[in-house]
XYZ file of C-alpha atoms in Angstrom:
149
model
C 15.987 7.517 -3.265
C 15.036 5.564 -0.166
C 11.286 5.109 0.120
C 9.188 2.702 2.123
C 5.737 3.892 1.037
C 4.618 5.459 -2.235
C 1.130 6.916 -2.429
C -0.584 7.690 -5.747
C -3.362 10.276 -5.519
C -6.226 11.144 -7.850
C -9.808 12.298 -7.406
C -11.983 9.251 -6.759
C -9.402 6.440 -6.474
C -11.227 4.320 -9.051
C -9.355 5.109 -12.294
C -5.879 6.658 -12.429
C -4.328 6.086 -9.004
C -5.378 2.414 -8.762
C -3.894 1.802 -12.219
C -0.659 3.408 -11.008
C -0.703 1.242 -7.885
C -1.110 -1.977 -9.898
C 1.527 -0.992 -12.467
C 4.230 0.089 -10.007
C 3.668 -2.905 -7.697
C 4.220 -5.241 -10.632
C 7.292 -3.366 -11.855
C 8.856 -3.454 -8.373
C 8.146 -7.159 -8.071
C 9.680 -7.931 -11.478
C 12.745 -5.856 -10.547
C 13.111 -7.801 -7.286
C 12.716 -4.685 -5.151
C 11.316 -5.422 -1.724
C 10.353 -3.191 1.170
C 8.479 -0.575 -0.846
C 4.740 -0.419 -0.218
C 2.653 1.076 -3.028
C -0.861 2.304 -2.305
C -3.342 4.756 -3.752
C -6.071 7.053 -2.498
C -8.497 9.682 -3.701
C -9.155 13.211 -2.514
C -12.909 12.646 -3.018
C -13.032 8.853 -2.792
C -16.016 6.818 -1.685
C -14.514 4.213 0.646
C -14.761 0.669 -0.678
C -15.740 1.536 -4.257
C -14.349 -0.806 -6.924
C -11.836 0.074 -9.626
C -13.665 1.185 -12.770
C -14.283 -1.491 -15.392
C -12.395 0.462 -18.057
C -9.386 0.833 -15.742
C -9.410 -2.928 -15.239
C -9.732 -3.485 -18.997
C -6.892 -1.047 -19.792
C -4.612 -2.788 -17.291
C -5.411 -6.174 -18.796
C -4.614 -4.862 -22.293
C -1.194 -3.801 -21.001
C -0.626 -7.222 -19.435
C -1.321 -6.332 -15.787
C -3.620 -8.251 -13.484
C -5.947 -5.979 -11.535
C -6.887 -7.377 -8.150
C -9.909 -6.938 -5.901
C -9.268 -3.227 -5.363
C -11.210 -1.069 -2.882
C -11.037 2.740 -3.003
C -9.781 4.694 -0.006
C -9.674 8.344 1.011
C -6.458 10.323 1.166
C -6.511 10.908 4.907
C -4.015 13.058 6.742
C -2.518 9.970 8.381
C -2.077 8.246 5.025
C -0.446 11.338 3.528
C 1.903 11.966 6.444
C 3.002 8.316 6.531
C 3.948 8.249 2.851
C 7.541 8.879 1.819
C 6.580 9.851 -1.712
C 3.199 11.183 -2.859
C 2.531 11.270 -6.594
C -0.496 13.176 -7.854
C -2.112 12.682 -11.233
C -2.596 16.432 -11.718
C -1.383 19.807 -10.489
C -4.820 20.432 -8.982
C -4.445 17.351 -6.767
C -1.018 18.525 -5.666
C -2.300 22.019 -4.839
C -4.837 20.508 -2.434
C -2.188 18.580 -0.461
C 0.917 20.707 -1.032
C 1.368 21.240 2.717
C 2.565 17.637 2.998
C 6.209 16.782 2.248
C 7.435 14.982 -0.871
C 4.408 15.709 -3.070
C 4.974 15.586 -6.829
C 2.861 15.352 -9.943
C 3.270 12.820 -12.720
C 4.095 15.819 -14.945
C 6.998 16.820 -12.685
C 8.368 13.279 -12.742
C 8.041 12.695 -16.482
C 8.477 16.201 -17.853
C 5.112 15.765 -19.594
C 1.647 16.919 -18.647
C -0.958 15.820 -16.151
C -2.642 12.442 -16.517
C -6.056 13.346 -17.931
C -8.995 11.921 -16.027
C -10.539 9.218 -18.231
C -13.649 8.962 -16.040
C -16.707 8.603 -18.245
C -14.606 8.157 -21.370
C -14.255 5.148 -23.627
C -11.655 2.412 -23.230
C -9.176 4.329 -25.412
C -9.147 7.220 -22.903
C -8.252 4.760 -20.148
C -5.566 3.110 -22.254
C -4.045 6.529 -23.003
C -4.026 7.350 -19.273
C -2.497 3.975 -18.443
C 0.359 4.598 -20.901
C 1.157 7.951 -19.234
C 1.050 6.258 -15.845
C 3.276 3.432 -17.045
C 5.834 5.977 -18.311
C 5.868 7.614 -14.872
C 6.212 4.250 -13.134
C 9.211 3.401 -15.335
C 10.917 6.625 -14.246
C 10.037 6.032 -10.572
C 11.433 2.503 -10.779
C 14.625 3.826 -12.359
C 15.017 6.417 -9.592
C 14.469 3.783 -6.892
C 16.955 1.335 -8.408
C 19.571 4.049 -8.921
C 18.874 5.649 -5.493
C 18.232 9.034 -7.127
C 15.907 11.765 -5.941
C 12.785 12.541 -7.911
C-alpha cells in the first residue's frame, strides 16, 4: 500500500479522529516510516476547537503525547487530497462515500465501529482509544508490508 496522506474522520474532530492521528503518527515514527502524512478532520467540526480533555487523558494513559491539536473540517479538498480515508463509523463513511479510498475502522479491523465517547467518562475514551490503536496497528502492518486495506 503506497500512501502519502491518511485522513481519519469522525464527527467533531475532538475525540476519536485526533486520537487516531496521534497514535498512528507515533507508530509510523517508531517504525521509521517517512513520507506518510497523518491528519484528521470532522464532518461537523468547529474549526480550531481543542482535543477533548478525556481524549488527551486516554492518550496519556496509553503512553502517547497529545500535542496542541486544533480541530478542522473535512473539506472536499482535504478529502480528495487524501490517499486513504478512515472513518470511525459507517455513518461517517456513508456521508463521504463518493470519495475514493474510504474505509471504516470496522472494515479494517473486522470489528465494529468506534463508539463515540463524547460526554462519557474516561473509561469510554480509553475503550475507544484501544479500538483505534488496534486499527492503527493493522494500518501500520499494511503500510510496512505494502498490502492493500
